[in-house]
Coordinates of C-alpha atoms in Angstrom, one line a residue:
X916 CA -28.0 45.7 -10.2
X917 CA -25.0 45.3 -11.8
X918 CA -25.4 41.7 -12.5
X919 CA -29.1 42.7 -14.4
X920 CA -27.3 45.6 -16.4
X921 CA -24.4 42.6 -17.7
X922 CA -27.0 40.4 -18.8
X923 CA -28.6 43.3 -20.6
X924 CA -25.1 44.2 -22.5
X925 CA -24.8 40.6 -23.1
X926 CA -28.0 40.0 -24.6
X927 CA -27.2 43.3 -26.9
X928 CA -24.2 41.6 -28.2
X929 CA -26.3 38.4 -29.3
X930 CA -28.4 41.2 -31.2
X931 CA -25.6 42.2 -33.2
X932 CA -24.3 39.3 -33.7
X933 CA -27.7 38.0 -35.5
X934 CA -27.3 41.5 -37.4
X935 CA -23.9 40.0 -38.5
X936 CA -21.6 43.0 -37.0
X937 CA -19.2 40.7 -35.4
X938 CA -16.5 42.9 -34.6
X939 CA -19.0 45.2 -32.7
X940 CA -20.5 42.5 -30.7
X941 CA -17.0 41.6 -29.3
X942 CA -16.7 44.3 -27.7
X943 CA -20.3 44.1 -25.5
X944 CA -19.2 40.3 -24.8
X945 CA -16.1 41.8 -23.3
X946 CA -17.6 44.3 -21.6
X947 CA -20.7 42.0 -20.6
X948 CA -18.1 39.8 -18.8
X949 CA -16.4 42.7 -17.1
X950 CA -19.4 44.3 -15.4
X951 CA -20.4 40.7 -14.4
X952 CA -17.3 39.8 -12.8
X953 CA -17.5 43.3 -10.3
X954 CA -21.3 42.6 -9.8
X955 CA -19.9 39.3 -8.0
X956 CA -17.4 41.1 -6.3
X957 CA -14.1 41.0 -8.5
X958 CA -11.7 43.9 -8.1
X959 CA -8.5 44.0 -10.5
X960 CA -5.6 45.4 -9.2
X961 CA -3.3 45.6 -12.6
X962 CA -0.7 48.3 -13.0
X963 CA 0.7 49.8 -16.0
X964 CA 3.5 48.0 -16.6
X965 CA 1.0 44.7 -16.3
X966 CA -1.2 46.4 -18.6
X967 CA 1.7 47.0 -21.4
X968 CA 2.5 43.0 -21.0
X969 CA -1.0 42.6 -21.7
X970 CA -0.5 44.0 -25.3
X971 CA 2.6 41.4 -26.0
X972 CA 2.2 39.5 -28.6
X973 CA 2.5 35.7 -28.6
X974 CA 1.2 32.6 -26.1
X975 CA 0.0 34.1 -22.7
X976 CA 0.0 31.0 -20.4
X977 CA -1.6 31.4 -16.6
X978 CA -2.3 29.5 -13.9
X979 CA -5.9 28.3 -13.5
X980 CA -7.0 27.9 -9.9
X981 CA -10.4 30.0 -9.7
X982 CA -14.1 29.5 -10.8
X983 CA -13.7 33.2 -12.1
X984 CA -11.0 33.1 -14.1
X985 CA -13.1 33.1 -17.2
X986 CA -14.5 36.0 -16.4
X987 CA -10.3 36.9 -16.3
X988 CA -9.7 35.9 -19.5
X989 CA -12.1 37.1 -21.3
X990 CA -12.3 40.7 -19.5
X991 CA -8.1 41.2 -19.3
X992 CA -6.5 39.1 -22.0
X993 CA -9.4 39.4 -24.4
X994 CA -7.7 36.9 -26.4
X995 CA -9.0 33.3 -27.8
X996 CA -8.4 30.4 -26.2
X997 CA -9.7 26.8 -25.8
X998 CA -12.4 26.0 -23.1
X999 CA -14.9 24.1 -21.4
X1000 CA -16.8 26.9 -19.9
X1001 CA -20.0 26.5 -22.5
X1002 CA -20.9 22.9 -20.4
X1003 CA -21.4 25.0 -17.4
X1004 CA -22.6 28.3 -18.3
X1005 CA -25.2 27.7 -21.2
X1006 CA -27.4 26.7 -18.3
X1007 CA -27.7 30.2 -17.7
X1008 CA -26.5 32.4 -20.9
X1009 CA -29.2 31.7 -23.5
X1010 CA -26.7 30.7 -27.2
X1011 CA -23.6 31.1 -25.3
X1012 CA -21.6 28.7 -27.6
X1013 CA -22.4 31.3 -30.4
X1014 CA -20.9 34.1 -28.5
X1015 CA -17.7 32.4 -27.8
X1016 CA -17.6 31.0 -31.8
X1017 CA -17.9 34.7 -32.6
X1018 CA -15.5 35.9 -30.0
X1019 CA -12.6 33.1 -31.5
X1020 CA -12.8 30.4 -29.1
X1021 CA -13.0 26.8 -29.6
X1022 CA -15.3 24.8 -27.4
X1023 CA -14.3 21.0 -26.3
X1024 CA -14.8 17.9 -24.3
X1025 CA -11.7 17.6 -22.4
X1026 CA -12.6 13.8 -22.0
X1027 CA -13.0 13.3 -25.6
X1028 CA -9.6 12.4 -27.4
X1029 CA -10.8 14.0 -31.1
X1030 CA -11.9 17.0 -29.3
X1031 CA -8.6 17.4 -27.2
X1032 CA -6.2 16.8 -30.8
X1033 CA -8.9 19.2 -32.9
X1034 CA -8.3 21.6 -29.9
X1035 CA -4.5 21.4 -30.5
X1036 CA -4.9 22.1 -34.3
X1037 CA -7.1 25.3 -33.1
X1038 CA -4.0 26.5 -31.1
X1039 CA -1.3 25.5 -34.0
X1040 CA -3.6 27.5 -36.8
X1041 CA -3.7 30.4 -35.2
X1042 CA 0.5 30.3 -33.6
X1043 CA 1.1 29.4 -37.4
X1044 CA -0.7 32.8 -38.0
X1045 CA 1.3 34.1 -35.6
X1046 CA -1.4 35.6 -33.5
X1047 CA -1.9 35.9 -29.9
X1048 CA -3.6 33.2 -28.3
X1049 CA -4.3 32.1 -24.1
X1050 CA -3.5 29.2 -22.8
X1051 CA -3.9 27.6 -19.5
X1052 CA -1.1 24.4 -19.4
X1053 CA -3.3 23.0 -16.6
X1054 CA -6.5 22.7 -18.4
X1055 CA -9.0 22.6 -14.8
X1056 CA -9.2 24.2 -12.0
X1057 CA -9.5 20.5 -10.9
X1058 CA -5.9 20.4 -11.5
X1059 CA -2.6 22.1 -10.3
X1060 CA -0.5 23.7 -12.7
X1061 CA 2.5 21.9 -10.8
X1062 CA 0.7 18.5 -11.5
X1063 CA 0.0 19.0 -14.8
X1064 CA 1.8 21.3 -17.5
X1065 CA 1.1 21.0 -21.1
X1066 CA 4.0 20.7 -23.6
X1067 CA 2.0 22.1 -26.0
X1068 CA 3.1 25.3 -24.8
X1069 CA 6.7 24.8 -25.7
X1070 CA 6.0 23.1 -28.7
X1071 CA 4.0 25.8 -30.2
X1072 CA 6.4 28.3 -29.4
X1073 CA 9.2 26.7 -30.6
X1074 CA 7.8 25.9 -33.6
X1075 CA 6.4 29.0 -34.6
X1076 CA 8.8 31.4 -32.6
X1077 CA 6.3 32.9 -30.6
X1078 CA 7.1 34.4 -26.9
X1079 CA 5.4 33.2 -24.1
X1080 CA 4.4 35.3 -21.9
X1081 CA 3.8 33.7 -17.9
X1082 CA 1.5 34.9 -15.9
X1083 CA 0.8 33.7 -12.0
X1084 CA -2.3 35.2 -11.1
X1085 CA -3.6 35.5 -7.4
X1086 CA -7.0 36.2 -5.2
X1087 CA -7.0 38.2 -2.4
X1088 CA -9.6 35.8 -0.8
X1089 CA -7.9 32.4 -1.2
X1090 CA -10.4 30.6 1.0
X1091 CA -12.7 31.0 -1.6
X1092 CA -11.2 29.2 -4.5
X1093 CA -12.4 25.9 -3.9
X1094 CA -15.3 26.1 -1.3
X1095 CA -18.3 27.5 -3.4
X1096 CA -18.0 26.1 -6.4
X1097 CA -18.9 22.2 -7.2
X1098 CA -20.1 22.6 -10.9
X1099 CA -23.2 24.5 -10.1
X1100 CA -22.5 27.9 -11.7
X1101 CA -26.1 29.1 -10.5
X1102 CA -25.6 28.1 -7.0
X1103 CA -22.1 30.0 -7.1
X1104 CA -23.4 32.9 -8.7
X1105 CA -26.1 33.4 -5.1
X1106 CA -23.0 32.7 -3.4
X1107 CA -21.3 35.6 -4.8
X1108 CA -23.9 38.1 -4.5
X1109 CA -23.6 37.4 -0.7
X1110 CA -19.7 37.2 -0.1
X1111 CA -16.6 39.3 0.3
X1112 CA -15.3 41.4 -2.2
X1113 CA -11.5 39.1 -3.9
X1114 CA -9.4 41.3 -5.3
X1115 CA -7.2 40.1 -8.2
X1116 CA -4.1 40.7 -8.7
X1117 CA -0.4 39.7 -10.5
X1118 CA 2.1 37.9 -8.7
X1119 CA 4.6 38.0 -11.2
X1120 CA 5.1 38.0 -14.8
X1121 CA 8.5 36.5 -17.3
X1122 CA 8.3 36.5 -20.9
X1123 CA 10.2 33.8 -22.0
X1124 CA 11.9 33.9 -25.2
X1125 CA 12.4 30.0 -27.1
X1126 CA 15.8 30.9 -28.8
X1127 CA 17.3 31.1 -25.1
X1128 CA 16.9 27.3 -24.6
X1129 CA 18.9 24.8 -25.8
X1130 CA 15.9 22.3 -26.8
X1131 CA 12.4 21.9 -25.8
X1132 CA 12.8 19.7 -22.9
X1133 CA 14.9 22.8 -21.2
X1134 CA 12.3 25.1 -22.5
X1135 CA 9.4 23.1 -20.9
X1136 CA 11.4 22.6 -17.3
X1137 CA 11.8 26.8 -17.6
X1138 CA 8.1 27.6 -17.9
X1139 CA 6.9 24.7 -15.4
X1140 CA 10.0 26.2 -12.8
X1141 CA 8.3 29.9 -12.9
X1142 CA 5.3 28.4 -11.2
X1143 CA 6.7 26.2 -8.9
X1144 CA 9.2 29.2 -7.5

């Protein structure tokens, strides 16, 4: 299945990343993560335009409402971010923390307050190296990202004159967001293998540029309004 054939390419990239060829074992963790997401049923529905924002550089923010939005963010944006996806998948990915060190994430306890300000640093180094980087200002799935924004986001582009680029994503299959999936990342994964196929898909995307706003508090009311609308 395709599921088997994922785990194969992912196991391929820990090879080469014992062998040291970093670079090339990116690649089969992206790809790895692709071919898993359509073995449990994900379809994406991007067009070209969505695939030329895709290549804009600065802080891509999205809304972060789906068990399978890793699987998003590592196959579509393919760019680092910070996460707590390691506590739930190492149950099943043998050294999974190394692959997402390699890939340029940072791993953290969301309840930990040294893990949540060296998570911050992570995200100011690398907008200070003006690089791209992926963000999601709600932090949980737990969480709306109309109840909780981070102002992180407007801070770090502001200070480092970085775009951000907004994305609302959907799923087809809404009724499936929150109903499967209660922290046990096996028990979904049977789940999936069993259910309709949810087709993702972009609502709409702004790129918002900080020099257009008057001061941060302006700039932070802008990016939480584009979700809300």
């Amino acid at each position: 299945s395709l599921f088997i054939f994922s785990y194969f390419i992912y196991l391929i990239n820990l090879i080469f990343i014992c062998l040291k060829f970093k670079n090339i074992s990116k690649y089969f963790f992206i790809y790895a993560s692709l071919i898993c997401s359509r073995s449990l049923g994900l379809t994406y529905k991007l067009n070209n335009e969505f695939k030329i924002k895709l290549l804009e550089k600065g802080i891509h923010i999205s809304n972060h409402d789906h068990p399978l939005d890793i699987f998003v963010a590592q196959s579509i944006f393919r760019l680092p971010t910070i996460t707590t996806v390691d506590q739930h998948l190492k149950k099943i990915l043998p050294f999974f923390e190394i692959c997402l060190r390699n890939f340029g994430h940072f791993q953290f306890n969301h309840l930990d307050h040294k893990d949540r300000k060296s998570a911050y640093l992570f995200l100011k180094k690398i907008c200070n190296n003006k690089k791209s980087v992926l963000i999601y200002p709600s932090g949980s799935i737990y969480t709306g990202i109309d109840k909780r924004f981070s102002r992180s986001i407007s801070k770090l582009s502001i200070n480092n004159g970085l775009k951000v680029i907004a994305w609302q994503l959907d799923y087809k299959d809404i009724s499936k967001k929150y109903y499967f999936y209660k922290k046990d990342v096996l028990k979904f994964i049977l789940t999936r293998f069993i259910s309709e196929e949810i087709e993702l898909y972009v609502k709409k995307v702004k790129i918002f540029i900080p020099k257009d706003y008057s001061c941060e508090q302006e700039y932070h009311d802008m990016l939480l309004s584009f979700y809300k609308d």
